[in-house]
Coordinates of C-alpha atoms and ligand atoms in Angstrom, one line a residue:
M686 CA 106.2 44.6 86.7
M687 CA 108.1 43.1 83.8
G688 CA 108.6 46.5 82.3
L689 CA 110.1 47.8 85.5
L690 CA 112.6 45.0 85.6
T691 CA 113.6 45.5 82.0
D692 CA 114.1 49.2 82.5
A693 CA 116.1 48.6 85.6
G694 CA 118.3 46.1 83.5
L695 CA 119.0 48.8 80.9
G696 CA 120.5 51.0 83.6
F697 CA 123.4 48.6 84.2
D698 CA 126.6 48.8 82.2
S699 CA 127.1 46.5 79.2
G700 CA 129.5 44.2 81.1
H701 CA 126.6 42.9 83.1
A702 CA 124.3 42.7 80.1
T703 CA 124.2 38.9 79.9
T704 CA 123.4 38.5 83.6
T705 CA 120.7 41.2 83.3
T706 CA 119.2 39.5 80.3
T707 CA 119.1 36.2 82.2
T708 CA 117.6 37.8 85.2
T709 CA 115.0 39.5 83.1
A710 CA 114.2 36.2 81.3
I711 CA 113.9 34.4 84.6
A712 CA 111.7 37.2 86.0
A713 CA 109.6 37.1 82.9
T714 CA 109.2 33.3 83.1
V715 CA 108.3 33.5 86.7
A716 CA 105.7 36.2 86.0
V717 CA 104.2 34.3 83.1
V718 CA 104.1 31.1 85.1
S719 CA 102.5 32.8 88.1
L720 CA 100.0 34.6 85.9
S721 CA 99.1 31.3 84.1
L722 CA 98.9 29.5 87.5
Y723 CA 96.7 32.3 88.8
L724 CA 94.5 32.3 85.8
A725 CA 94.3 28.5 85.9
L726 CA 93.3 28.6 89.6
Y727 CA 90.8 31.4 88.9
W728 CA 89.3 29.4 86.1
M729 CA 89.2 26.3 88.2
Q730 CA 87.3 28.0 91.0
T731 CA 84.6 29.1 88.4
R732 CA 84.2 25.5 87.3
K733 CA 81.0 23.8 88.5
V734 CA 81.1 20.2 89.6
H735 CA 77.8 19.7 87.9
P736 CA 75.9 21.9 85.4
D737 CA 73.1 22.3 87.9
E738 CA 75.4 23.5 90.7
P739 CA 74.3 26.9 92.0
P740 CA 76.1 29.9 90.5
I741 CA 79.7 30.4 91.7
I742 CA 80.9 33.5 93.3
A743 CA 84.6 33.8 92.4
S744 CA 87.1 35.4 94.8
P745 CA 90.0 37.5 93.5
V746 CA 92.1 35.1 95.6
P747 CA 90.9 31.7 94.3
F748 CA 89.8 29.3 97.0
V749 CA 91.9 30.6 99.9
G750 CA 90.1 34.0 99.5
Q751 CA 86.8 32.6 100.8
I752 CA 88.4 31.3 104.0
L753 CA 90.5 34.4 104.5
G754 CA 87.4 36.5 104.0
M755 CA 85.5 34.7 106.6
A756 CA 88.5 34.7 109.0
I757 CA 89.1 38.4 108.6
W758 CA 85.6 39.9 108.2
G759 CA 83.6 37.2 110.1
G760 CA 79.9 37.1 109.4
R761 CA 80.1 40.4 107.4
Y762 CA 82.0 38.7 104.6
V763 CA 79.3 36.2 103.6
K764 CA 76.5 38.7 104.4
S765 CA 77.9 41.3 102.1
I766 CA 78.4 38.8 99.3
G767 CA 74.8 37.7 99.8
I768 CA 73.4 41.2 99.8
R769 CA 75.3 42.0 96.6
N770 CA 74.0 38.8 94.9
Q771 CA 70.3 38.9 96.0
D772 CA 69.2 37.9 92.5
K773 CA 70.7 34.5 93.3
P774 CA 68.6 32.5 95.8
I775 CA 71.6 30.2 96.4
F776 CA 75.2 30.5 95.4
T777 CA 78.5 28.5 95.6
L778 CA 81.6 29.6 97.4
P779 CA 84.3 27.2 96.2
L780 CA 86.9 26.3 98.9
S781 CA 88.8 23.9 96.6
P782 CA 88.0 22.3 93.3
R783 CA 85.7 19.9 95.0
S784 CA 84.7 21.3 98.4
R785 CA 82.3 24.1 98.6
I786 CA 80.0 26.1 100.8
Y787 CA 76.5 26.8 99.4
I788 CA 74.8 29.9 100.7
V789 CA 71.0 30.1 100.7
T790 CA 69.5 33.5 100.9
D791 CA 65.9 32.9 99.8
P792 CA 63.3 32.1 102.3
S793 CA 61.4 29.5 100.3
L794 CA 64.7 27.8 99.4
A795 CA 65.6 27.9 103.1
A796 CA 62.3 26.0 103.8
A797 CA 63.3 23.5 101.1
V798 CA 66.6 23.0 102.9
Q799 CA 64.9 22.5 106.2
R800 CA 62.5 19.9 104.7
A801 CA 65.3 17.9 103.1
S802 CA 66.5 17.0 106.6
R803 CA 67.6 13.5 105.5
T804 CA 70.0 14.5 102.8
L805 CA 70.8 17.9 104.3
S806 CA 71.5 17.2 107.9
F807 CA 72.9 19.1 110.8
T808 CA 73.5 16.0 113.0
P809 CA 76.6 14.6 111.4
L810 CA 78.3 17.9 112.2
I811 CA 77.5 17.8 115.9
P812 CA 80.2 15.4 117.2
D813 CA 83.0 17.5 115.7
L814 CA 81.4 20.9 116.7
T815 CA 80.7 19.8 120.3
K816 CA 84.1 18.3 120.6
R817 CA 85.7 21.5 119.6
V818 CA 83.6 23.9 121.6
L819 CA 83.0 21.8 124.7
G820 CA 86.2 19.8 124.7
L821 CA 84.5 16.4 124.9
D822 CA 86.9 13.4 125.2
D823 CA 86.9 10.6 122.7
A824 CA 84.7 8.3 124.8
T825 CA 82.0 11.0 125.0
V826 CA 82.3 11.8 121.3
S827 CA 81.7 8.2 120.4
I828 CA 78.5 8.1 122.5
V829 CA 77.4 11.4 120.9
R830 CA 78.0 9.8 117.5
Q831 CA 75.7 6.9 118.1
N832 CA 72.4 6.7 116.2
L833 CA 72.2 10.4 115.6
D834 CA 69.3 10.1 113.1
P835 CA 66.7 7.4 114.1
V836 CA 64.1 7.4 111.4
G837 CA 61.5 4.7 112.2
A838 CA 59.9 4.2 115.7
G839 CA 61.9 1.0 116.1
D840 CA 65.3 2.4 115.3
P841 CA 67.8 2.6 118.2
R842 CA 68.0 6.1 119.6
G843 CA 71.3 7.7 120.5
F844 CA 72.0 10.1 123.2
L845 CA 71.5 13.2 121.1
A846 CA 68.2 12.0 119.7
D847 CA 66.9 11.3 123.2
M848 CA 68.1 14.6 124.5
H849 CA 66.6 16.4 121.6
D850 CA 63.2 14.9 122.2
L851 CA 63.3 15.5 125.9
V852 CA 64.2 19.1 125.6
Y853 CA 61.7 19.8 122.8
T854 CA 58.9 18.1 124.8
S855 CA 59.7 19.8 128.1
L856 CA 59.9 23.3 126.6
S857 CA 56.8 23.1 124.5
P858 CA 53.8 25.2 125.6
G859 CA 52.1 23.5 128.5
E860 CA 52.1 23.2 132.2
A861 CA 55.8 22.4 132.5
L862 CA 56.7 25.4 130.5
D863 CA 54.4 27.6 132.5
E864 CA 56.1 26.3 135.7
L865 CA 59.6 27.0 134.3
T866 CA 58.6 30.5 133.1
L867 CA 57.1 31.2 136.5
S868 CA 60.3 30.3 138.3
A869 CA 62.4 32.3 135.8
A870 CA 60.2 35.4 136.4
R871 CA 60.4 34.9 140.1
E872 CA 64.2 34.8 140.1
L873 CA 64.3 37.9 137.9
A874 CA 61.7 39.7 140.1
A875 CA 63.7 38.9 143.3
Q876 CA 66.9 40.2 141.8
I877 CA 65.3 43.3 140.3
S878 CA 63.6 44.1 143.5
S879 CA 66.7 43.8 145.6
F880 CA 68.6 45.9 143.1
A881 CA 65.8 48.5 143.2
S882 CA 66.1 48.7 147.0
T883 CA 69.7 49.8 146.6
L884 CA 68.8 52.7 144.4
P885 CA 68.5 56.2 145.9
P886 CA 64.9 57.4 146.1
E887 CA 63.3 58.6 143.0
K888 CA 64.0 62.1 141.5
S889 CA 67.7 61.6 142.0
K890 CA 69.9 61.4 138.9
G891 CA 70.0 57.6 139.4
N892 CA 72.9 55.2 139.2
K893 CA 75.2 54.6 136.2
I894 CA 75.2 51.1 134.9
S895 CA 76.6 49.2 131.9
L896 CA 73.4 48.0 130.4
L897 CA 74.5 44.8 128.7
A898 CA 76.6 43.7 131.7
F899 CA 73.8 44.6 134.1
I900 CA 71.3 42.5 132.2
R901 CA 73.7 39.6 131.8
A902 CA 74.3 39.7 135.5
L903 CA 70.6 39.4 136.1
V904 CA 69.8 36.7 133.6
T905 CA 72.9 34.4 134.1
P906 CA 72.4 33.5 137.8
A907 CA 68.6 33.5 137.5
T908 CA 68.7 30.9 134.7
A909 CA 71.3 28.8 136.5
R910 CA 69.1 28.8 139.6
L911 CA 65.9 28.0 137.9
L912 CA 67.4 25.2 135.9
Y913 CA 69.8 23.7 138.4
G914 CA 68.3 24.6 141.7
P915 CA 69.7 26.5 144.7
S916 CA 73.0 24.6 144.8
N917 CA 73.8 25.3 141.2
P918 CA 77.5 25.9 140.4
L919 CA 77.0 29.6 139.7
T920 CA 75.3 30.4 143.0
K921 CA 78.0 28.5 144.8
S922 CA 80.7 30.4 143.1
P923 CA 79.5 33.7 141.6
S924 CA 82.7 34.3 139.6
L925 CA 81.6 31.5 137.3
A926 CA 78.9 33.7 135.8
A927 CA 81.7 35.8 134.4
A928 CA 83.4 32.6 133.3
L929 CA 80.3 31.7 131.2
W930 CA 80.7 35.0 129.3
K931 CA 84.4 34.5 128.8
F932 CA 83.6 31.1 127.3
D933 CA 81.0 32.7 125.1
A934 CA 83.4 35.3 123.8
G935 CA 85.8 32.5 122.7
V936 CA 83.3 30.2 121.0
P937 CA 84.3 31.4 117.5
S938 CA 87.9 30.8 118.2
L939 CA 87.2 27.4 119.8
L940 CA 85.2 26.5 116.6
L941 CA 88.1 27.5 114.4
N942 CA 90.2 25.2 116.5
I943 CA 93.6 26.6 115.5
L944 CA 95.6 25.9 118.7
P945 CA 92.7 26.7 121.0
S946 CA 94.7 26.5 124.2
L947 CA 96.6 29.5 122.8
T948 CA 94.2 31.4 120.5
A949 CA 91.2 30.9 122.8
R950 CA 93.1 30.6 126.1
K951 CA 90.6 32.6 128.3
A952 CA 87.6 30.8 126.9
Y953 CA 89.4 27.5 127.3
L954 CA 90.3 28.1 131.0
A955 CA 86.8 29.5 131.7
R956 CA 85.2 26.4 130.2
E957 CA 87.4 24.1 132.2
A958 CA 86.6 25.9 135.4
L959 CA 82.8 25.7 134.7
T960 CA 83.2 22.0 133.8
S961 CA 84.8 21.1 137.1
A962 CA 82.2 23.1 139.0
F963 CA 79.4 21.2 137.1
A964 CA 81.1 17.9 137.9
T965 CA 81.2 18.7 141.6
Y966 CA 77.5 19.7 141.4
L967 CA 76.5 16.6 139.5
S968 CA 78.3 14.2 141.9
N969 CA 76.2 15.2 144.8
D970 CA 72.6 13.9 144.7
S971 CA 71.4 16.4 147.3
H972 CA 72.4 19.2 144.8
T973 CA 70.7 17.7 141.7
Q974 CA 67.5 16.7 143.6
S975 CA 66.5 20.3 143.7
A976 CA 67.1 20.9 140.0
S977 CA 64.2 21.5 137.6
P978 CA 62.4 18.4 136.4
L979 CA 63.9 19.0 132.9
V980 CA 67.4 19.0 134.2
Q981 CA 66.8 15.9 136.3
K982 CA 65.6 14.1 133.2
R983 CA 68.6 15.3 131.2
I984 CA 71.0 13.9 133.9
Q985 CA 69.2 10.6 133.8
T986 CA 69.3 10.5 130.0
A987 CA 73.1 11.1 130.1
Q988 CA 73.5 8.3 132.7
R989 CA 71.4 5.9 130.7
H990 CA 73.6 6.4 127.7
G991 CA 76.8 5.9 129.7
L992 CA 78.2 9.4 129.7
S993 CA 81.0 10.0 132.1
L994 CA 80.8 12.6 134.8
D995 CA 83.0 14.9 132.8
G996 CA 80.9 14.3 129.7
T997 CA 77.7 15.0 131.6
A998 CA 79.2 18.2 133.1
R999 CA 80.1 19.5 129.6
S1000 CA 76.7 18.6 128.2
E1001 CA 75.0 20.5 131.0
L1002 CA 77.4 23.4 130.6
S1003 CA 76.2 23.6 126.9
F1004 CA 72.6 23.6 128.0
L1005 CA 73.1 26.4 130.5
F1006 CA 75.0 28.2 127.8
A1007 CA 72.1 27.8 125.3
G1008 CA 69.6 28.9 128.0
V1009 CA 71.5 32.1 129.0
V1010 CA 73.5 33.6 126.2
N1011 CA 71.0 34.6 123.6
T1012 CA 68.3 35.4 126.1
A1013 CA 70.4 37.9 128.0
T1014 CA 71.7 39.6 124.9
T1015 CA 68.2 39.8 123.3
A1016 CA 66.9 41.3 126.6
F1017 CA 69.6 44.0 126.3
W1018 CA 68.4 45.0 122.8
A1019 CA 64.8 45.0 123.8
V1020 CA 65.3 47.1 126.9
A1021 CA 67.5 49.5 124.9
R1022 CA 65.0 49.9 122.1
V1023 CA 62.1 50.5 124.4
F1024 CA 63.9 53.3 126.3
A1025 CA 65.5 54.8 123.2
D1026 CA 62.5 55.2 121.1
N1027 CA 61.1 58.7 120.7
T1028 CA 57.7 57.7 119.4
Q1029 CA 56.1 57.0 122.8
L1030 CA 56.9 53.3 122.6
L1031 CA 57.8 53.4 126.3
E1032 CA 54.4 54.8 127.2
I1033 CA 52.6 52.3 124.9
I1034 CA 54.5 49.4 126.4
R1035 CA 53.8 50.6 129.9
E1036 CA 50.2 50.8 129.1
E1037 CA 50.2 47.3 127.7
V1038 CA 52.1 45.9 130.6
H1039 CA 49.8 47.5 133.1
K1040 CA 47.1 45.1 131.9
A1041 CA 49.2 42.4 133.6
V1042 CA 49.6 44.2 136.9
V1043 CA 47.0 42.4 138.9
V1044 CA 47.6 43.9 142.3
H1045 CA 49.1 47.3 142.4
T1046 CA 49.0 47.3 146.2
C1047 CA 48.1 50.3 148.1
D1048 CA 49.3 48.7 151.3
K1049 CA 52.6 50.2 151.4
N1050 CA 55.5 48.1 152.6
D1051 CA 58.1 49.2 155.1
E1052 CA 59.8 51.8 152.9
G1053 CA 56.5 53.4 152.0
V1054 CA 56.6 52.2 148.4
E1055 CA 54.3 50.0 146.4
T1056 CA 54.6 46.4 145.3
I1057 CA 53.8 45.5 141.7
E1058 CA 52.4 42.1 141.1
L1059 CA 52.7 40.8 137.6
D1060 CA 50.4 38.2 136.1
L1061 CA 52.5 36.3 133.6
K1062 CA 49.5 34.7 131.9
I1063 CA 48.7 38.1 130.4
L1064 CA 52.1 38.6 129.1
K1065 CA 53.0 35.2 127.7
T1066 CA 51.4 35.4 124.2
A1067 CA 51.2 38.0 121.5
D1068 CA 47.4 38.1 121.9
C1069 CA 47.5 40.1 125.1
A1070 CA 50.8 41.9 124.8
P1071 CA 51.2 42.4 121.0
I1072 CA 53.5 45.3 121.0
L1073 CA 55.9 43.9 123.5
H1074 CA 56.1 40.7 121.5
A1075 CA 56.5 42.6 118.3
V1076 CA 59.4 44.6 119.7
L1077 CA 61.1 41.5 120.8
R1078 CA 60.7 39.9 117.4
E1079 CA 62.0 42.9 115.7
C1080 CA 65.1 43.0 118.0
L1081 CA 65.7 39.3 117.1
R1082 CA 65.4 40.0 113.4
L1083 CA 67.9 42.9 113.5
G1084 CA 70.2 41.2 116.0
S1085 CA 70.5 37.8 114.4
D1086 CA 72.9 37.1 111.6
N1087 CA 73.1 33.4 112.5
F1088 CA 73.7 30.7 109.9
S1089 CA 71.7 27.5 109.9
T1090 CA 74.3 24.9 108.8
R1091 CA 73.7 21.5 107.0
L1092 CA 75.9 18.9 105.6
V1093 CA 75.1 17.4 102.2
T1094 CA 75.0 13.7 103.1
S1095 CA 74.3 12.1 99.7
Q1096 CA 74.8 13.1 96.1
G1097 CA 72.7 13.2 93.0
S1098 CA 69.0 13.4 92.4
S1099 CA 68.2 13.1 96.1
T1100 CA 69.9 16.4 96.7
L1101 CA 68.6 18.3 93.7
L1102 CA 67.4 21.0 96.0
A1103 CA 63.9 22.2 95.1
G1104 CA 64.2 20.0 92.1
K1105 CA 66.7 22.4 90.6
W1106 CA 70.1 22.8 92.3
F1107 CA 72.8 20.1 92.4
L1108 CA 74.7 20.1 95.7
S1109 CA 77.9 18.1 96.0
E1110 CA 78.2 15.5 98.7
G1111 CA 80.3 16.4 101.7
S1112 CA 79.8 20.2 101.1
V1113 CA 78.2 22.5 103.6
V1114 CA 74.9 24.4 103.1
Q1115 CA 74.3 27.5 105.1
I1116 CA 71.1 29.5 105.3
A1117 CA 72.4 33.0 105.8
G1118 CA 70.1 34.6 108.4
G1119 CA 71.8 37.9 108.1
V1120 CA 71.1 38.2 104.4
V1121 CA 67.5 37.0 104.7
H1122 CA 66.9 39.5 107.6
A1123 CA 68.2 42.3 105.5
D1124 CA 66.2 41.5 102.4
R1125 CA 64.1 44.5 101.3
R1126 CA 62.0 42.3 99.1
V1127 CA 61.0 40.3 102.2
W1128 CA 60.8 43.0 104.9
G1129 CA 60.1 46.1 102.8
E1130 CA 62.2 49.2 102.1
N1131 CA 62.8 49.9 105.7
A1132 CA 64.4 46.5 106.3
D1133 CA 67.5 48.2 107.7
G1134 CA 65.7 50.0 110.4
F1135 CA 63.9 49.2 113.6
D1136 CA 60.1 49.0 113.0
Y1137 CA 58.3 46.8 115.4
K1138 CA 55.0 47.5 113.6
R1139 CA 56.0 45.0 110.9
F1140 CA 55.3 42.3 113.4
L1141 CA 51.9 43.6 114.4
S1142 CA 50.0 41.5 111.9
S1143 CA 46.3 40.6 112.6
A1144 CA 47.4 37.0 112.3
A1145 CA 49.3 37.2 115.5
V1146 CA 48.0 34.2 117.4
G1147 CA 49.1 32.0 120.2
D1148 CA 52.8 31.5 120.7
N1149 CA 55.1 33.0 118.2
D1150 CA 55.8 30.3 115.7
N1151 CA 53.9 31.4 112.7
D1152 CA 53.7 35.1 113.0
N1153 CA 56.3 36.8 110.9
G1154 CA 54.1 39.8 110.4
K1155 CA 54.1 41.8 107.2
G1156 CA 57.0 42.9 105.1
N1157 CA 56.1 44.6 101.8
G1158 CA 52.5 44.8 102.9
K1159 CA 52.2 41.1 102.2
S1160 CA 52.8 38.4 104.8
V1161 CA 56.3 37.2 105.3
H1162 CA 57.4 33.7 104.4
P1163 CA 57.6 31.6 107.6
A1164 CA 61.2 30.6 107.0
A1165 CA 62.3 34.2 106.7
F1166 CA 62.5 34.8 110.4
R1167 CA 65.8 33.0 111.2
A1168 CA 66.6 34.0 114.8
F1169 CA 65.6 30.7 116.2
G1170 CA 66.9 28.7 113.3
G1171 CA 64.5 26.4 111.6
G1172 CA 63.5 22.8 110.6
K1173 CA 65.1 20.1 112.8
T1174 CA 67.4 22.6 114.6
L1175 CA 64.6 25.0 115.4
C1176 CA 65.4 26.3 118.9
P1177 CA 63.5 24.3 121.5
G1178 CA 63.8 27.2 124.0
R1179 CA 62.1 29.8 121.8
H1180 CA 58.8 29.9 123.8
F1181 CA 60.6 30.0 127.1
A1182 CA 63.1 32.7 125.9
T1183 CA 60.3 34.8 124.6
R1184 CA 58.4 34.7 127.8
E1185 CA 61.5 35.3 129.9
V1186 CA 62.5 38.4 127.9
V1187 CA 59.0 39.7 127.8
A1188 CA 58.8 39.4 131.6
L1189 CA 62.2 41.1 132.0
V1190 CA 61.3 44.0 129.8
A1191 CA 57.9 44.3 131.6
M1192 CA 59.7 44.5 135.0
F1193 CA 62.1 47.1 133.6
V1194 CA 59.5 49.5 132.3
L1195 CA 57.4 49.2 135.4
M1196 CA 60.3 49.6 137.9
F1197 CA 62.8 51.9 136.2
D1198 CA 63.5 54.9 134.1
L1199 CA 66.6 54.8 131.9
E1200 CA 68.4 57.7 130.4
A1201 CA 71.5 58.4 128.5
V1202 CA 74.4 59.4 130.8
D1203 CA 74.2 63.0 129.8
G1204 CA 70.4 63.0 130.0
G1205 CA 67.9 62.4 127.3
L1206 CA 66.9 59.3 125.4
L1207 CA 69.2 56.3 125.2
V1208 CA 70.9 55.8 121.9
V1209 CA 70.8 52.2 120.5
P1210 CA 74.3 51.3 119.3
E1211 CA 75.1 49.6 116.0
K1212 CA 75.6 45.9 116.2
E1213 CA 79.0 44.3 116.0
D1214 CA 78.7 42.1 112.9
G1215 CA 82.4 41.6 112.3
A1216 CA 82.7 38.4 114.5
L1217 CA 81.5 35.0 113.5
P1218 CA 77.9 35.1 114.4
V1219 CA 77.3 32.3 116.9
H1220 CA 74.6 34.1 118.8
I1221 CA 72.6 37.3 118.9
L1222 CA 75.0 40.1 118.0
E1223 CA 76.5 42.4 120.6
P1224 CA 76.6 46.2 120.5
K1225 CA 79.5 47.7 118.5
G1226 CA 82.0 49.7 120.5
G1227 CA 81.4 48.0 123.8
D1228 CA 78.7 48.3 126.4
V1229 CA 76.2 51.1 126.7
Q1230 CA 76.3 53.3 129.8
V1231 CA 73.0 54.4 131.1
M1232 CA 71.5 56.1 134.2
I1233 CA 69.0 54.0 135.9
R1234 CA 66.4 55.4 138.3
R1235 CA 63.6 53.8 140.3
R1236 CA 60.2 55.1 139.2
E1237 CA 58.3 57.1 141.6
G1238 CA 56.2 55.2 144.1
V1239 CA 57.4 51.8 143.0
G1240 CA 59.2 49.6 145.4
R1241 CA 59.4 46.0 144.3
V1242 CA 58.0 43.6 141.8
V1243 CA 56.6 40.1 142.5
V1244 CA 55.2 37.5 140.2
A1245 CA 51.7 36.0 140.6
Ligands
HEM32 C1 66.4 34.8 122.5 C2 66.9 33.6 122.9 C3 67.3 32.5 122.0 C4 67.7 32.4 120.7 C5 67.8 33.6 119.7 C6 68.1 31.1 120.4 C7 68.5 30.6 119.1 C8 68.8 29.3 118.8 C9 69.1 28.9 117.5 C10 69.3 29.7 116.3 C11 69.3 27.5 117.6 C12 69.6 26.6 116.4 C13 71.1 26.4 116.2 C14 71.3 25.8 114.8 O1 70.4 25.9 113.9 O2 72.4 25.4 114.7 C15 69.1 27.1 119.0 C16 69.3 25.9 119.4 C17 69.0 25.5 120.8 N1 68.5 26.3 121.7 FE1 68.1 28.3 121.6 N2 67.9 30.3 121.5 C18 67.4 31.1 122.5 C19 67.1 30.7 123.8 C20 67.2 29.4 124.3 C21 66.8 29.0 125.6 C22 66.2 29.9 126.7 C23 67.1 27.7 125.7 C24 66.9 26.7 126.8 C25 66.3 26.9 128.0 C26 67.6 27.3 124.4 C27 68.0 26.0 124.1 C28 68.5 25.6 122.9 C29 68.9 24.2 122.6 C30 69.0 23.1 123.7 C31 69.3 24.2 121.3 C32 69.9 23.0 120.5 C33 68.7 22.2 120.0 C34 69.1 20.9 119.3 O3 69.3 21.0 118.1 O4 69.1 19.9 119.9 N3 67.6 28.4 123.6 N4 68.8 28.3 119.7
NAG33 C1 76.4 17.3 149.3 O1 75.7 18.5 149.4 C2 75.2 18.7 150.7 C3 74.4 20.0 150.7 O2 75.1 21.0 150.1 C4 76.4 18.8 151.7 O3 75.9 19.0 153.0 C5 77.2 17.5 151.6 O4 78.3 17.6 152.4 C6 77.6 17.2 150.2 N1 78.2 15.9 150.1 C7 79.4 15.6 149.6 C8 79.8 14.2 149.5 O5 80.1 16.5 149.2
NAG34 C1 76.7 28.6 112.3 C2 76.3 29.2 113.5 O1 76.8 30.2 113.9 N1 75.3 28.6 114.2 C3 74.9 29.0 115.5 C4 73.5 29.6 115.5 O2 73.1 29.8 116.8 C5 73.1 28.7 117.7 C6 72.5 29.1 119.0 O3 73.1 30.2 119.5 C7 74.5 28.2 117.8 O4 74.5 27.0 118.6 C8 75.0 27.9 116.4 O5 76.4 27.5 116.5

């Protein structure tokens, strides 16, 4: 650069020599100063705040580069750094000389982060996150902020702590969960049966559908109905189901919070439409009386803590969102995998599911087709339906690049993570699910590919909490499966979601045949990992078109 300028200067006639020399000198000075500044910044970003701070990954563009990388490449940015640095169980991305993000990629260190829930906590981040994403007003945020982390039994409990306990208790295995699962499966069965009755008789080519949109259109109203009862906002106004997905698509932009009413306009408008529909729903007792017991208790909890109608509406919108979004997208991957596999997976699953078909009635209904009656008890755990459950877990592993986020709330020895790593107060720690899920040392050489067999361990017992199957022939660390988060933020809906998706896939394989549009097996698309991963990843390149056909002799499905 300097050379170029000097050469250019020599080209001018001698009358301008002084000016040229001055220009050259200024240019040289500017260049030297910029270079020094750059080197100083570069050096600064490589400075640890403490000798025990995790290794620093420098960016060619000091500090700003990390943010730019995340903004431009989304989840792929941190994921690719993590994969390139797998020798480091934790590393530092400096955002400024003092603020940093620590990225954890090692399962046992992830477990240590989860255990240190007092000094590495998610809860202090909730008020700001929910404010951004849900648009909570100041009064609601101040209620959300109260007593976030009660420790002893006598400590006052804030709104979030109460809600957290309520949801975890209600969705744990037991009678209430069985009831909820039953109503979910009934809703799905009713919708699937009524769709099946619109399909032309078997042997035709079938109907063309967009698979992801189709499954979302099944799961969204079904979940709204089973949680919020027959007068739920989505049944009253079906266009709101689409609004929920517009809101979903805009969550990363709402999180970034750079002029959301412009940069996330569609999501913003969708969220407001949903909020006002929820407010209308909530203000009429005859609507809420038919909601599920869990939702009725949620509404009472909100009232007890003095949430406004608007605040309660937004809180319930977030619950419906949590209940729908990941479940629907996961169901899409599971259905696609089962029908795309060329290793007889479909036959194997059909055989497995047939164990749960209690009455395969011979009394034909009006249209001369049979009714399938599913017994959910047989499907709900991996004991009886190991392959279906393994397929689901493998879809979750491959589809989840989610980060578990924690704030470092105090400095010094109390945060020497695993007795080794210094973490600076006020920084953010993220367990990078995408990196852990891609780690060959954890999952084996075929970590990139779909292999449900890795989750068919003999230890598969009960509900799915402790079964991570086998990676490299050895059993996988319990914190290595990140799709449901972990520690204090472990998803309370994981059992329910698992059962719901299993029921949905079971109904699909029993009722339908799916093919690629030009015939032959479905092709499972790549996943879109460019966006900020706030949920199970979507297919790259848009939805998948498939031909759907009713299976021979099968008319409708009901749930026992
Ligand atoms: C396949 C489906 C699902 C997946 C992959 C999933 C995943 C997750 C993850 C990763 C988190 C933790 C977020 C974090 O660490 O920051 C979470 C939280 C949560 N999930 Fe799920 N989820 C699913 C289904 C459900 C369902 C069906 C419900 C409810 C009916 C639900 C309710 C919740 C709630 C309420 C939270 C927040 C918990 C809290 O910290 O208080 N999820 N989910
Ligand atoms: C409450 O809902 C019921 C049932 O949908 C309806 O008949 C009634 O008019 C509603 N009440 C108000 C005040 O909107
Ligand atoms: C950091 C991040 O993306 N966390 C998300 C993980 O998944 C849950 C459930 O979908 C979200 O609520 C979090 O925001």
